[in-house]
Amino acid sequence: MGEILVFDVDGTLTPPRSMMEDGMARLLRQLAVERPVYLVTGSDLAKLLRQVPADIAGRAAGVFCCSGNELWRGGRLTYQMRHEFPDELVDFATQLLGSAQYPTRTGNHIEARTGSLNISVVGRNANMIQRRDYFRHDKANGERAHIAAAIEAKFPQYEANRGGQISIDIAPRGWNKARVVKEILGRSPGLPIHFFGDTVCEGGNDLPLALALASLGSEHVVHGVADHHETLAILKARYCAGQPASEVA
Ligand code: M1P
């Protein structure tokens, strides 16, 4: 089928911060042979490879890391967009994290990535239970939305989007996942893109890419999914129909 598949990773192809399950991996290997497959993540490559088998990252037509500020192809870095964040912004983010209502702090609260800063109240050292607890708190209290809004109000030249369960990605305005569209269509002009993301909601870091595709026309399709199970179900229905059950991933 002549279309391009673009996937967010964490929560879309994998359970949060966990390795891809075997069924998804088998299907992606097959799909990547038949059409261009791209991965787009807020994380850096080292973290991505803790969630995606290396051979799948290698087979992908491209792996965009750090919200599209790095592109990897066949294990080689193709481009990198760097940015020096002002101390005032880092200080302000530090204050906001420190004064947030949530009581638990685990360490590693501000992580510098290529072209982006990833910040977290509970901290990137949180274990799975601490992540889940923070996610629940944030859902009930909108803490990350509040912090992101405060950052954008004080530094309008930057954007702040919710990452996965616990963090916020900060980047110069426009340096978000939407930037991958130009690169992808430049390599495969005329092909429609199907994008799968679990945070295409307001404030989510998949939303800019979803909006960019919507603005280009209805041939491009956005699949807002609840989790990796839904992604797998859509992929099977779309690409494995008519295939004998024993051959379906
Ligand atoms: O890829 C989605 C997000 O994954 C992580 O989110 P969190 O730690 O909040 O669950 C981060 O790597 C984040 O940058 C990324 O956008």
mmCIF file of N, CA and C and ligand atoms in Angstrom, residues 8-12 16-17 40-44 47-48 51 66-67 111 113 116-120 123-124 131 134-135 144 161-170 177 198-199 205-206, ligand 1:
data_model
loop_
_atom_site.group_PDB
_atom_site.id
_atom_site.type_symbol
_atom_site.label_atom_id
_atom_site.label_comp_id
_atom_site.label_asym_id
_atom_site.label_seq_id
_atom_site.Cartn_x
_atom_site.Cartn_y
_atom_site.Cartn_z
ATOM 1 N N ASP A 8 4.478 7.854 16.892
ATOM 2 C CA ASP A 8 5.047 8.195 18.187
ATOM 3 C C ASP A 8 5.446 6.849 18.823
ATOM 4 N N VAL A 9 6.281 6.847 19.834
ATOM 5 C CA VAL A 9 6.772 5.574 20.375
ATOM 6 C C VAL A 9 6.124 5.249 21.732
ATOM 7 N N ASP A 10 6.502 6.032 22.753
ATOM 8 C CA ASP A 10 6.084 5.742 24.130
ATOM 9 C C ASP A 10 4.565 5.886 24.261
ATOM 10 N N GLY A 11 3.877 4.809 24.647
ATOM 11 C CA GLY A 11 2.422 4.874 24.810
ATOM 12 C C GLY A 11 1.662 4.638 23.518
ATOM 13 N N THR A 12 2.374 4.620 22.383
ATOM 14 C CA THR A 12 1.717 4.405 21.085
ATOM 15 C C THR A 12 2.137 3.057 20.497
ATOM 16 N N PRO A 16 4.096 2.485 28.501
ATOM 17 C CA PRO A 16 4.952 3.581 28.942
ATOM 18 C C PRO A 16 6.323 3.119 29.418
ATOM 19 N N ARG A 17 7.384 3.705 28.830
ATOM 20 C CA ARG A 17 8.778 3.475 29.195
ATOM 21 C C ARG A 17 9.146 1.993 29.275
ATOM 22 N N VAL A 40 8.875 8.836 15.711
ATOM 23 C CA VAL A 40 9.049 10.229 16.153
ATOM 24 C C VAL A 40 8.857 10.273 17.660
ATOM 25 N N THR A 41 9.917 10.578 18.389
ATOM 26 C CA THR A 41 9.827 10.552 19.850
ATOM 27 C C THR A 41 10.408 11.820 20.474
ATOM 28 N N GLY A 42 9.903 12.141 21.676
ATOM 29 C CA GLY A 42 10.493 13.252 22.420
ATOM 30 C C GLY A 42 11.817 12.840 23.052
ATOM 31 N N SER A 43 12.007 11.544 23.207
ATOM 32 C CA SER A 43 13.192 11.017 23.896
ATOM 33 C C SER A 43 14.434 11.071 23.012
ATOM 34 N N ASP A 44 15.595 10.851 23.647
ATOM 35 C CA ASP A 44 16.822 10.740 22.851
ATOM 36 C C ASP A 44 16.980 9.278 22.383
ATOM 37 N N LYS A 47 17.315 6.358 24.989
ATOM 38 C CA LYS A 47 16.059 5.940 25.635
ATOM 39 C C LYS A 47 15.167 5.199 24.658
ATOM 40 N N LEU A 48 15.141 5.663 23.413
ATOM 41 C CA LEU A 48 14.312 4.984 22.406
ATOM 42 C C LEU A 48 14.724 3.521 22.282
ATOM 43 N N GLN A 51 13.267 0.910 24.302
ATOM 44 C CA GLN A 51 11.863 0.589 24.055
ATOM 45 C C GLN A 51 11.620 -0.058 22.692
ATOM 46 N N CYS A 66 14.279 13.504 20.120
ATOM 47 C CA CYS A 66 14.271 14.844 20.741
ATOM 48 C C CYS A 66 13.262 15.749 20.024
ATOM 49 N N SER A 67 12.041 15.244 19.834
ATOM 50 C CA SER A 67 10.928 15.992 19.222
ATOM 51 C C SER A 67 11.239 16.441 17.795
ATOM 52 N N GLU A 111 16.366 17.647 32.176
ATOM 53 C CA GLU A 111 17.286 16.926 31.289
ATOM 54 C C GLU A 111 17.437 17.717 29.992
ATOM 55 N N ARG A 113 18.242 17.984 26.224
ATOM 56 C CA ARG A 113 18.295 17.126 25.035
ATOM 57 C C ARG A 113 18.601 18.012 23.835
ATOM 58 N N SER A 116 15.893 20.637 22.947
ATOM 59 C CA SER A 116 14.772 20.654 23.886
ATOM 60 C C SER A 116 15.255 20.412 25.308
ATOM 61 N N LEU A 117 14.382 20.811 26.246
ATOM 62 C CA LEU A 117 14.618 20.541 27.665
ATOM 63 C C LEU A 117 13.449 19.694 28.135
ATOM 64 N N ASN A 118 13.740 18.658 28.879
ATOM 65 C CA ASN A 118 12.667 17.835 29.423
ATOM 66 C C ASN A 118 12.657 18.046 30.932
ATOM 67 N N ILE A 119 11.528 18.508 31.484
ATOM 68 C CA ILE A 119 11.471 18.791 32.924
ATOM 69 C C ILE A 119 10.377 17.953 33.578
ATOM 70 N N SER A 120 10.593 17.624 34.843
ATOM 71 C CA SER A 120 9.628 16.761 35.527
ATOM 72 C C SER A 120 9.608 17.062 37.026
ATOM 73 N N GLY A 123 10.484 13.779 38.728
ATOM 74 C CA GLY A 123 11.869 13.464 38.363
ATOM 75 C C GLY A 123 11.992 12.224 37.497
ATOM 76 N N ARG A 124 12.998 12.196 36.636
ATOM 77 C CA ARG A 124 13.162 11.091 35.704
ATOM 78 C C ARG A 124 13.694 9.836 36.402
ATOM 79 N N ARG A 131 5.854 6.819 38.735
ATOM 80 C CA ARG A 131 5.356 7.410 37.480
ATOM 81 C C ARG A 131 3.832 7.358 37.441
ATOM 82 N N TYR A 134 2.271 9.752 39.828
ATOM 83 C CA TYR A 134 2.345 11.154 39.381
ATOM 84 C C TYR A 134 1.343 11.395 38.249
ATOM 85 N N PHE A 135 1.257 10.448 37.323
ATOM 86 C CA PHE A 135 0.344 10.586 36.180
ATOM 87 C C PHE A 135 -1.094 10.781 36.684
ATOM 88 N N ARG A 144 0.849 19.656 35.150
ATOM 89 C CA ARG A 144 1.762 19.928 34.030
ATOM 90 C C ARG A 144 1.213 21.018 33.115
ATOM 91 N N ASN A 161 5.146 21.409 26.012
ATOM 92 C CA ASN A 161 4.114 20.399 25.755
ATOM 93 C C ASN A 161 4.297 19.224 26.715
ATOM 94 N N ARG A 162 3.179 18.626 27.137
ATOM 95 C CA ARG A 162 3.271 17.442 27.990
ATOM 96 C C ARG A 162 3.974 16.324 27.232
ATOM 97 N N GLY A 163 4.929 15.640 27.896
ATOM 98 C CA GLY A 163 5.623 14.513 27.259
ATOM 99 C C GLY A 163 4.766 13.267 27.393
ATOM 100 N N GLY A 164 5.274 12.261 28.100
ATOM 101 C CA GLY A 164 4.498 11.044 28.315
ATOM 102 C C GLY A 164 3.734 11.154 29.626
ATOM 103 N N GLN A 165 4.168 10.351 30.644
ATOM 104 C CA GLN A 165 3.433 10.309 31.903
ATOM 105 C C GLN A 165 3.828 11.391 32.892
ATOM 106 N N ILE A 166 5.099 11.799 32.875
ATOM 107 C CA ILE A 166 5.567 12.615 34.002
ATOM 108 C C ILE A 166 6.218 13.936 33.616
ATOM 109 N N SER A 167 6.463 14.172 32.342
ATOM 110 C CA SER A 167 7.341 15.298 32.014
ATOM 111 C C SER A 167 6.719 16.310 31.056
ATOM 112 N N ILE A 168 7.477 17.373 30.850
ATOM 113 C CA ILE A 168 7.103 18.432 29.905
ATOM 114 C C ILE A 168 8.314 18.649 28.998
ATOM 115 N N ASP A 169 8.078 18.731 27.688
ATOM 116 C CA ASP A 169 9.152 19.045 26.738
ATOM 117 C C ASP A 169 9.083 20.531 26.417
ATOM 118 N N ILE A 170 10.201 21.243 26.590
ATOM 119 C CA ILE A 170 10.260 22.679 26.282
ATOM 120 C C ILE A 170 11.186 22.854 25.075
ATOM 121 N N LYS A 177 7.319 18.261 16.973
ATOM 122 C CA LYS A 177 7.240 17.095 16.073
ATOM 123 C C LYS A 177 6.709 17.446 14.685
ATOM 124 N N ASP A 198 -0.453 8.934 20.838
ATOM 125 C CA ASP A 198 -1.355 8.817 21.996
ATOM 126 C C ASP A 198 -1.582 10.160 22.694
ATOM 127 N N THR A 199 -0.878 11.210 22.245
ATOM 128 C CA THR A 199 -1.118 12.523 22.878
ATOM 129 C C THR A 199 -1.410 13.588 21.810
ATOM 130 N N ASN A 205 2.327 16.379 23.173
ATOM 131 C CA ASN A 205 3.408 16.660 22.217
ATOM 132 C C ASN A 205 3.225 16.008 20.841
ATOM 133 N N ASP A 206 2.144 15.219 20.663
ATOM 134 C CA ASP A 206 1.823 14.712 19.323
ATOM 135 C C ASP A 206 0.897 15.666 18.561
HETATM 136 O O1 M1P B 1 8.014 10.043 23.823
HETATM 137 C C1 M1P B 1 7.101 10.564 24.737
HETATM 138 C C2 M1P B 1 7.772 11.099 25.944
HETATM 139 O O2 M1P B 1 8.413 10.065 26.676
HETATM 140 C C3 M1P B 1 8.911 10.492 27.883
HETATM 141 O O3 M1P B 1 7.874 11.008 28.635
HETATM 142 P P1 M1P B 1 7.645 10.772 30.188
HETATM 143 O O4 M1P B 1 8.966 10.581 30.809
HETATM 144 O O5 M1P B 1 6.919 12.012 30.601
HETATM 145 O O6 M1P B 1 6.768 9.552 30.315
HETATM 146 C C4 M1P B 1 9.928 11.578 27.669
HETATM 147 O O7 M1P B 1 11.080 11.043 27.079
HETATM 148 C C5 M1P B 1 9.375 12.698 26.822
HETATM 149 O O8 M1P B 1 10.357 13.595 26.466
HETATM 150 C C6 M1P B 1 8.775 12.147 25.594
HETATM 151 O O9 M1P B 1 8.186 13.200 24.887
#
